[in-house]
Amino acid sequence: MMLRLDGISGGYHDTLVHRGLSLELGAGEVLAVIGRNGTGKTTLARLIAGELPLAGGSIRFGGQDITRLSSWDRARRGIVSMPQTDMVFDGLTVAENLALTGAKSLGELGKRFPRIAQRMRQTAQTMSGGERKILGFVRALVSPGKLLVLDEPSEGVQTENIDHMVACIRQACADGTACLLFEQNIRMVEALAHAVIGLDSSGVCYRAEGQEISRQDMLATLSL
Amino acid sequence: MDQLLLILLNAAWQIAALALLALGLAIVFGLLRILNMAHGEFVMLGAYAHVIAGQLGLPPLTALPICILVVGLVALLIERVVVRHFYSRMFDSLLATWALSILMREIVEMIWGRAYRNVPMPVEGLVQLGGVSYPGYRLIVIFLVIAGFACLWLWYRKSLTGVRIRAVVNNPSLARASGINTSRFSAAAFVTGCVLAGLSGLLLAPMLGVEPSMGLDALIRSFFALVVGGLGTLEGLGIGVAVVGGVQAGLSAALSQTAGYLGVLVLAILFLWRRPDGLYRRR
């Protein structure tokens, strides 16, 4: 298993958002975590990235216990996260944002998102919300890593570019990268997920794999 | 004509000395959002490197490595033990570093006493420029400051390390997610700022003299420069030291030393009151 959460608990200060949550994710797989706003998707992403401390349970990554590692040590071991907000360095140019990942060129991503490649000298904060999402996404995908933790990458992005994102994630998975996708966009989840976990205010309310994944059940998780 | 050249040289000297003094404070504030009230005490500690070298019977030039070593170690100790608990707590950090400044002053007084000491000029002699003869050491310091700031600015704007520093300031959480150890970064930023403060004390000691309470003046003048220029950017620092140093030198030449200090004080009050962001606003 690439990533394994064993009964993890955590949240903010004394409020636990997750209690005893477990999940597994193998190389080349996409696990989608769906749920409405406020059900703890971002909290879970931050617990995995190491931005929030765990209150209990353990996290294994690539066969090693990383429960006590700092976020930068997790990043160096190959966990690449794209946060939901502030997913780019606003004060830096596009080129500087990308240079920090250590990537030499954009490759395929440059062709799929030509506007990023054309705006290398522009400061990120002068871009639109959707463009900043795309820049954050490109940053994550060119970063060398084994696990992508993407927190609502499609939010505010045009359909056409969401399709490009899907294609890029597929390509990354074909190369052996695992992807934990936090989303509310059902189309994107359907196109990518090998397994789905649904969250509601009380915790995990839905789990499905492969053929069992049904649009109806996912919509039920997202409605109410 | 010669009179004008002398005034300009004096202004350049005031500005260079102020830039040197304020750089460490600007770095610590710009990168860590901490107003280091002990900044002046690091200036003072750096100046005492002359005294240490003298007491050990070492040649004057060894004051430089002694300064870097002593100030660096003290700063590292203080960052790891005290300051790191106060990041993103502006007011608390102000009180904590203020307490540290008193502590440092008292300890230095315990070791070396309260006496004021003179430090000889490392470079003696006057340089003839047109009809004016000007102290060679001051010209060297002016040149060092100009060259140093140019290099620093280029490095900050163009190098990958510069990009990483700006990334940490801009979005610490994403910087961590990109594999940057922000805890070590903070320690390095604090130590760098303090060592630069120490180096300014070392370089300016021949003019300022050395005594335990010399830090207060250094802190206040650096703070005024940052208030006028804008806290937290190199550009703001440059503008601030130019305006404050220029006003002080101009008024001193036209009226008196006291008028120079008074002018700076009025300027700082006006800025704090009417324009607390300073002249240069962060983009």
XYZ file of C-alpha atoms in Angstrom:
507
model
C 0.000 0.000 0.000
C 1.199 3.464 -0.841
C -0.834 5.188 1.874
C -2.534 3.719 4.878
C -4.447 5.628 7.534
C -5.153 3.574 10.636
C -7.928 4.928 12.826
C -6.750 8.508 12.667
C -8.374 11.263 14.708
C -7.732 14.947 14.457
C -9.110 18.412 14.033
C -8.639 21.886 15.375
C -7.672 22.634 18.979
C -10.070 20.600 21.103
C -12.653 19.945 18.369
C -12.142 16.579 16.710
C -13.344 16.551 13.106
C -12.340 12.967 12.382
C -12.523 10.042 14.813
C -10.942 6.729 13.940
C -10.907 7.150 10.176
C -9.111 4.480 8.151
C -8.351 4.210 4.457
C -5.908 2.589 2.059
C -4.576 3.657 -1.288
C -2.296 1.718 -3.646
C 0.171 2.903 -6.275
C -1.486 4.075 -9.491
C -4.886 4.354 -7.813
C -7.236 7.278 -7.329
C -9.237 7.420 -4.116
C -11.878 10.139 -4.173
C -13.125 11.631 -0.927
C -16.434 13.389 -1.443
C -18.652 15.386 0.861
C -20.334 18.731 1.177
C -18.583 21.786 2.571
C -17.831 21.434 6.254
C -17.642 17.637 6.355
C -13.897 17.586 6.969
C -12.352 17.051 3.544
C -9.816 19.829 3.949
C -9.101 18.792 7.539
C -8.334 15.260 6.358
C -6.082 16.579 3.578
C -4.193 18.704 6.099
C -3.832 15.805 8.542
C -2.268 13.725 5.775
C -0.010 16.564 4.617
C 1.138 17.074 8.205
C -0.185 20.614 8.534
C -2.394 19.518 11.451
C -1.250 17.213 14.254
C -2.989 13.850 14.717
C -4.894 13.288 17.939
C -4.736 9.521 17.443
C -4.082 6.707 14.990
C -1.208 6.327 12.569
C -0.251 7.111 8.991
C 1.975 4.856 6.911
C 3.384 5.979 3.597
C 5.399 3.764 1.305
C 5.676 1.163 4.109
C 7.043 3.616 6.689
C 5.365 5.198 9.678
C 5.201 8.940 9.013
C 2.775 9.787 11.837
C 5.301 11.959 13.640
C 7.013 13.508 10.629
C 6.759 17.228 9.901
C 4.982 18.393 6.766
C 8.269 19.205 5.007
C 9.636 15.736 5.733
C 6.466 14.203 4.333
C 6.793 16.419 1.247
C 10.398 15.316 0.788
C 9.301 11.683 0.932
C 6.888 12.272 -1.914
C 3.567 13.534 -0.573
C 2.601 16.400 -2.857
C -0.304 18.498 -1.663
C -2.388 21.074 -3.405
C -4.376 22.940 -0.726
C -7.911 24.115 -1.421
C -7.088 27.768 -0.783
C -3.721 29.510 -1.164
C -2.536 26.780 -3.522
C 0.032 29.090 -5.127
C 2.604 31.593 -3.889
C 0.678 34.793 -4.625
C 3.649 37.119 -4.438
C 5.790 35.070 -6.830
C 5.696 34.858 -10.607
C 4.428 31.766 -12.412
C 8.010 30.840 -13.288
C 9.113 31.195 -9.648
C 6.131 29.151 -8.452
C 7.165 26.353 -10.782
C 10.906 26.687 -10.091
C 10.278 25.818 -6.424
C 9.089 22.344 -7.419
C 12.475 21.627 -8.962
C 10.836 20.693 -12.281
C 12.895 21.541 -15.353
C 10.043 21.784 -17.855
C 6.279 21.577 -18.009
C 6.181 18.866 -20.693
C 2.678 17.621 -21.438
C 1.176 20.024 -18.861
C 2.424 23.021 -20.839
C 0.458 21.832 -23.882
C -2.711 21.168 -21.928
C -2.596 24.480 -20.087
C -0.961 26.843 -22.589
C -2.035 29.952 -20.634
C 0.257 28.943 -17.779
C 3.201 28.469 -20.120
C 2.518 31.840 -21.746
C 2.442 33.761 -18.458
C 5.700 32.783 -16.874
C 6.578 36.341 -15.812
C 3.157 37.228 -14.408
C 2.684 37.461 -10.628
C 0.266 34.806 -9.393
C -1.930 37.223 -7.467
C -2.842 39.046 -10.684
C -4.408 35.859 -12.114
C -8.065 34.881 -11.866
C -9.281 32.325 -9.317
C -9.553 29.584 -11.933
C -6.109 30.303 -13.336
C -4.598 30.179 -9.864
C -6.245 26.782 -9.327
C -4.726 25.587 -12.585
C -1.309 26.933 -11.604
C -1.614 25.164 -8.253
C -2.588 21.987 -10.066
C 0.327 22.253 -12.506
C 2.662 22.897 -9.551
C 1.434 19.718 -7.884
C 1.717 17.592 -11.008
C 5.233 18.665 -11.973
C 6.463 18.134 -8.402
C 8.393 14.922 -7.999
C 6.249 12.725 -5.771
C 4.492 9.438 -5.275
C 1.209 10.629 -3.795
C -0.918 13.558 -4.934
C -3.242 15.049 -2.327
C -5.519 17.358 -4.293
C -8.086 19.390 -2.356
C -10.916 20.439 -4.698
C -8.750 21.150 -7.760
C -11.801 21.649 -10.021
C -13.461 24.371 -7.923
C -13.948 27.450 -10.113
C -12.252 25.850 -13.133
C -13.904 25.677 -16.597
C -15.214 22.283 -17.746
C -12.711 22.075 -20.569
C -9.816 22.531 -18.167
C -11.306 20.037 -15.694
C -11.145 17.498 -18.530
C -7.475 18.363 -18.994
C -6.945 17.869 -15.258
C -8.567 14.432 -15.498
C -6.275 13.471 -18.353
C -3.205 14.670 -16.437
C -4.147 12.728 -13.287
C -4.747 9.595 -15.394
C -1.321 9.967 -16.941
C 0.301 10.424 -13.516
C -1.458 7.299 -12.229
C -0.369 5.318 -15.279
C 3.174 6.234 -14.199
C 2.524 4.774 -10.742
C 1.527 7.866 -8.776
C -1.318 7.488 -6.290
C -3.911 10.216 -5.961
C -6.148 11.220 -3.096
C -8.781 13.431 -4.655
C -11.013 15.596 -2.461
C -13.886 16.713 -4.676
C -17.500 17.708 -5.028
C -17.453 17.414 -8.804
C -19.156 14.072 -9.543
C -18.064 13.974 -13.194
C -14.436 14.262 -12.220
C -14.793 11.592 -9.549
C -16.564 9.207 -11.950
C -13.885 9.703 -14.561
C -11.013 8.936 -12.204
C -11.863 7.122 -8.987
C -10.986 3.515 -8.332
C -12.613 3.901 -4.927
C -14.793 6.499 -3.239
C -15.242 7.534 0.382
C -18.173 9.797 1.286
C -18.081 12.061 4.325
C -20.940 13.676 6.191
C -21.047 15.549 9.470
C -20.820 12.333 11.490
C -17.900 10.805 9.603
C -17.617 8.245 6.813
C -21.094 7.603 5.386
C -20.253 5.877 2.123
C -17.566 3.560 0.792
C -17.461 1.948 -2.644
C -14.911 0.408 -4.994
C -14.747 -0.144 -8.743
C -18.072 -1.260 -10.151
C -19.958 -0.557 -6.920
C -19.432 3.179 -7.291
C -22.824 4.626 -8.154
C -23.690 8.124 -9.184
C -26.925 7.987 -7.184
C -25.204 7.142 -3.922
C -22.596 9.839 -4.482
C -25.269 12.417 -5.212
C -27.065 11.349 -2.044
C -23.847 11.977 -0.096
C -23.471 15.416 -1.592
C -27.111 16.450 -1.193
C -29.125 16.916 2.029
C 31.814 73.619 -4.224
C 34.033 71.817 -1.722
C 31.507 72.635 0.958
C 28.769 70.924 -1.095
C 30.939 67.864 -1.683
C 31.559 67.604 2.034
C 27.847 67.802 2.773
C 27.137 65.113 0.185
C 29.848 62.866 1.587
C 28.462 63.352 5.083
C 24.969 62.517 3.855
C 26.290 59.411 2.100
C 28.034 58.429 5.319
C 24.913 58.967 7.456
C 22.811 56.960 5.018
C 25.332 54.129 4.746
C 25.738 53.883 8.516
C 21.981 53.891 9.020
C 21.441 51.266 6.297
C 24.008 49.066 8.001
C 22.377 49.519 11.406
C 18.827 48.940 10.192
C 19.421 45.978 7.865
C 19.285 43.327 10.577
C 16.097 44.744 12.076
C 14.501 44.903 8.618
C 15.426 41.298 7.846
C 14.068 39.930 11.109
C 10.856 41.922 10.761
C 10.419 41.265 7.046
C 10.936 37.512 7.246
C 9.568 36.676 10.688
C 7.170 39.536 11.502
C 8.971 40.074 14.780
C 10.052 43.512 15.913
C 13.326 42.589 17.559
C 13.661 44.961 20.505
C 17.022 43.342 21.279
C 18.345 44.431 17.872
C 20.429 47.203 19.421
C 21.948 44.794 21.932
C 23.190 42.625 19.061
C 24.762 45.764 17.577
C 26.363 46.356 20.975
C 27.535 42.745 21.273
C 29.113 42.987 17.816
C 30.977 46.130 18.875
C 32.320 44.314 21.954
C 34.131 41.909 19.609
C 36.803 44.650 19.477
C 37.078 44.526 23.270
C 37.248 40.716 23.324
C 39.970 40.668 20.674
C 41.909 43.311 22.619
C 41.660 41.421 25.918
C 42.768 38.179 24.309
C 45.732 40.015 22.821
C 44.700 39.080 19.300
C 45.260 41.282 16.232
C 42.402 43.755 15.562
C 41.240 41.923 12.425
C 40.276 38.830 14.484
C 37.395 40.911 15.865
C 35.503 40.024 12.676
C 35.359 36.219 13.167
C 34.880 36.727 16.921
C 31.911 38.998 16.194
C 30.261 36.539 13.802
C 30.850 33.601 16.148
C 29.732 35.244 19.395
C 26.720 37.084 17.981
C 25.705 34.064 15.875
C 25.803 31.667 18.831
C 23.948 34.030 21.158
C 21.296 34.660 18.475
C 20.886 30.936 17.791
C 20.505 30.196 21.483
C 17.938 32.966 21.910
C 15.965 31.893 18.835
C 15.783 28.237 19.851
C 15.013 28.885 23.510
C 12.814 31.993 23.426
C 11.970 33.695 20.140
C 10.612 30.684 18.227
C 7.700 30.435 20.623
C 6.609 33.937 19.676
C 6.295 33.791 15.883
C 3.004 35.296 14.699
C 2.532 36.839 18.154
C 3.535 40.401 17.418
C 2.997 42.033 20.799
C 4.251 39.124 22.900
C 7.406 38.920 20.806
C 7.970 42.616 21.361
C 7.849 42.165 25.138
C 9.976 39.025 25.040
C 12.741 40.592 22.963
C 12.579 43.709 25.113
C 13.224 41.563 28.187
C 16.088 39.887 26.337
C 17.588 43.259 25.521
C 17.701 44.228 29.198
C 19.187 40.856 30.090
C 21.896 41.145 27.442
C 22.759 44.679 28.507
C 23.070 43.663 32.167
C 25.197 40.618 31.396
C 27.581 42.658 29.255
C 27.788 45.236 32.043
C 28.585 42.463 34.539
C 31.440 41.170 32.383
C 32.984 44.372 31.056
C 31.647 47.140 33.256
C 29.827 50.285 32.343
C 32.843 52.161 31.015
C 32.795 53.797 27.615
C 35.616 52.533 25.422
C 37.205 53.998 22.340
C 38.027 51.758 19.423
C 40.845 52.905 17.127
C 40.100 53.305 13.423
C 41.084 50.121 11.623
C 42.137 52.254 8.655
C 43.837 55.543 9.503
C 44.342 58.456 7.210
C 42.397 60.835 5.032
C 41.618 60.538 1.337
C 41.881 63.632 -0.838
C 38.718 64.089 -2.960
C 38.803 67.344 -4.898
C 39.465 69.978 -2.255
C 38.079 67.830 0.546
C 39.959 65.355 2.665
C 37.669 62.651 4.048
C 38.361 59.773 6.442
C 39.371 56.720 4.404
C 37.584 54.319 6.744
C 34.234 56.044 6.166
C 34.716 55.829 2.407
C 35.445 52.116 2.741
C 32.265 51.577 4.787
C 30.186 53.577 2.267
C 31.561 51.463 -0.556
C 30.969 48.204 1.356
C 27.362 49.178 2.078
C 26.597 50.067 -1.548
C 28.216 46.903 -2.893
C 26.672 44.750 -0.161
C 23.146 46.038 -0.705
C 23.410 45.642 -4.478
C 24.516 42.013 -4.070
C 21.839 41.357 -1.466
C 19.086 42.761 -3.654
C 20.196 40.779 -6.715
C 20.505 37.601 -4.669
C 17.074 38.099 -3.087
C 15.365 38.826 -6.405
C 17.176 36.456 -8.747
C 18.531 33.397 -6.946
C 16.570 30.232 -6.161
C 17.326 30.733 -2.466
C 15.806 34.199 -2.783
C 12.700 32.648 -4.332
C 12.495 30.151 -1.476
C 12.784 32.917 1.123
C 10.013 34.917 -0.529
C 7.934 31.747 -0.788
C 8.171 31.117 2.968
C 7.180 34.710 3.752
C 4.365 34.618 1.200
C 2.743 31.274 2.090
C 4.469 29.360 4.903
C 2.065 26.452 4.786
C 2.552 25.813 1.043
C 6.296 26.271 1.526
C 6.261 23.438 4.070
C 4.210 21.345 1.653
C 6.947 22.017 -0.920
C 9.537 20.479 1.399
C 10.973 23.646 2.964
C 11.859 23.291 6.642
C 10.315 26.518 7.905
C 11.544 26.015 11.461
C 15.167 25.939 10.319
C 14.403 28.829 7.970
C 13.184 30.960 10.883
C 16.277 30.198 12.926
C 18.510 31.053 9.974
C 16.637 34.304 9.322
C 16.869 35.395 12.952
C 20.553 34.515 13.248
C 21.340 36.262 9.946
C 19.540 39.428 11.032
C 21.339 39.444 14.385
C 24.772 38.728 12.898
C 24.258 41.618 10.466
C 23.344 43.805 13.436
C 26.536 42.639 15.140
C 28.612 43.385 12.041
C 27.174 46.898 11.897
C 28.235 47.384 15.526
C 31.689 46.060 14.698
C 32.104 48.368 11.690
C 30.654 51.458 13.342
C 32.350 51.023 16.749
C 35.290 53.309 15.848
C 32.786 56.146 15.384
C 30.196 55.253 18.023
C 32.451 54.040 20.784
C 31.571 50.935 22.793
C 29.408 50.818 25.909
C 26.684 48.514 27.258
C 23.844 50.969 26.593
C 24.807 51.858 23.018
C 22.084 49.570 21.641
C 19.156 51.804 22.464
C 20.216 54.538 20.061
C 20.899 51.957 17.339
C 17.447 50.409 17.798
C 15.613 53.741 17.732
C 17.401 55.027 14.642
C 16.867 51.734 12.793
C 13.228 51.724 13.784
C 12.693 55.289 12.536
C 14.247 54.398 9.185
C 11.954 51.395 8.825
C 8.873 53.379 9.838
C 9.557 56.008 7.192
C 10.477 53.555 4.445
C 7.975 50.820 5.127
C 8.508 47.791 7.321
C 9.548 44.549 5.805
C 11.036 45.141 2.355
C 14.540 45.854 1.110
C 13.168 48.654 -1.089
C 11.431 50.233 1.888
C 14.619 49.997 3.907
C 16.550 51.727 1.130
C 14.052 54.575 0.883
C 13.764 54.910 4.657
C 17.496 55.160 5.334
C 17.901 57.589 2.431
C 15.196 59.927 3.750
C 16.099 59.695 7.439
C 19.854 59.766 6.869
C 19.495 62.577 4.347
C 17.313 64.699 6.636
C 19.649 64.188 9.555
C 22.757 65.044 7.544
C 21.065 68.018 5.846
C 19.729 69.576 9.027
C 22.990 68.920 10.843
C 24.889 70.746 8.121
C 22.424 73.629 7.855
C 21.645 74.134 11.541
C 23.097 71.853 14.193
C 23.420 68.213 15.296
C 20.486 68.681 17.656
C 18.318 69.996 14.834
C 19.261 66.872 12.854
C 18.052 64.530 15.608
C 14.959 66.639 16.158
C 14.116 66.561 12.447
C 14.317 62.760 12.382
C 12.119 62.541 15.460
C 9.452 64.818 13.950
C 9.620 62.863 10.699
C 9.128 59.547 12.502
C 6.176 60.864 14.504
C 4.543 62.276 11.367
C 4.938 58.967 9.586
C 3.677 56.851 12.466
C 0.694 59.138 12.704
C -0.196 59.817 9.050
C 1.356 56.995 7.096
C 2.238 53.964 9.235
C 2.871 51.822 6.133
C 5.800 54.021 5.159
C 6.706 55.338 1.743
C 7.143 51.984 0.057
C 4.118 49.741 0.106
C 4.475 46.022 -0.312
C 3.227 44.947 -3.707
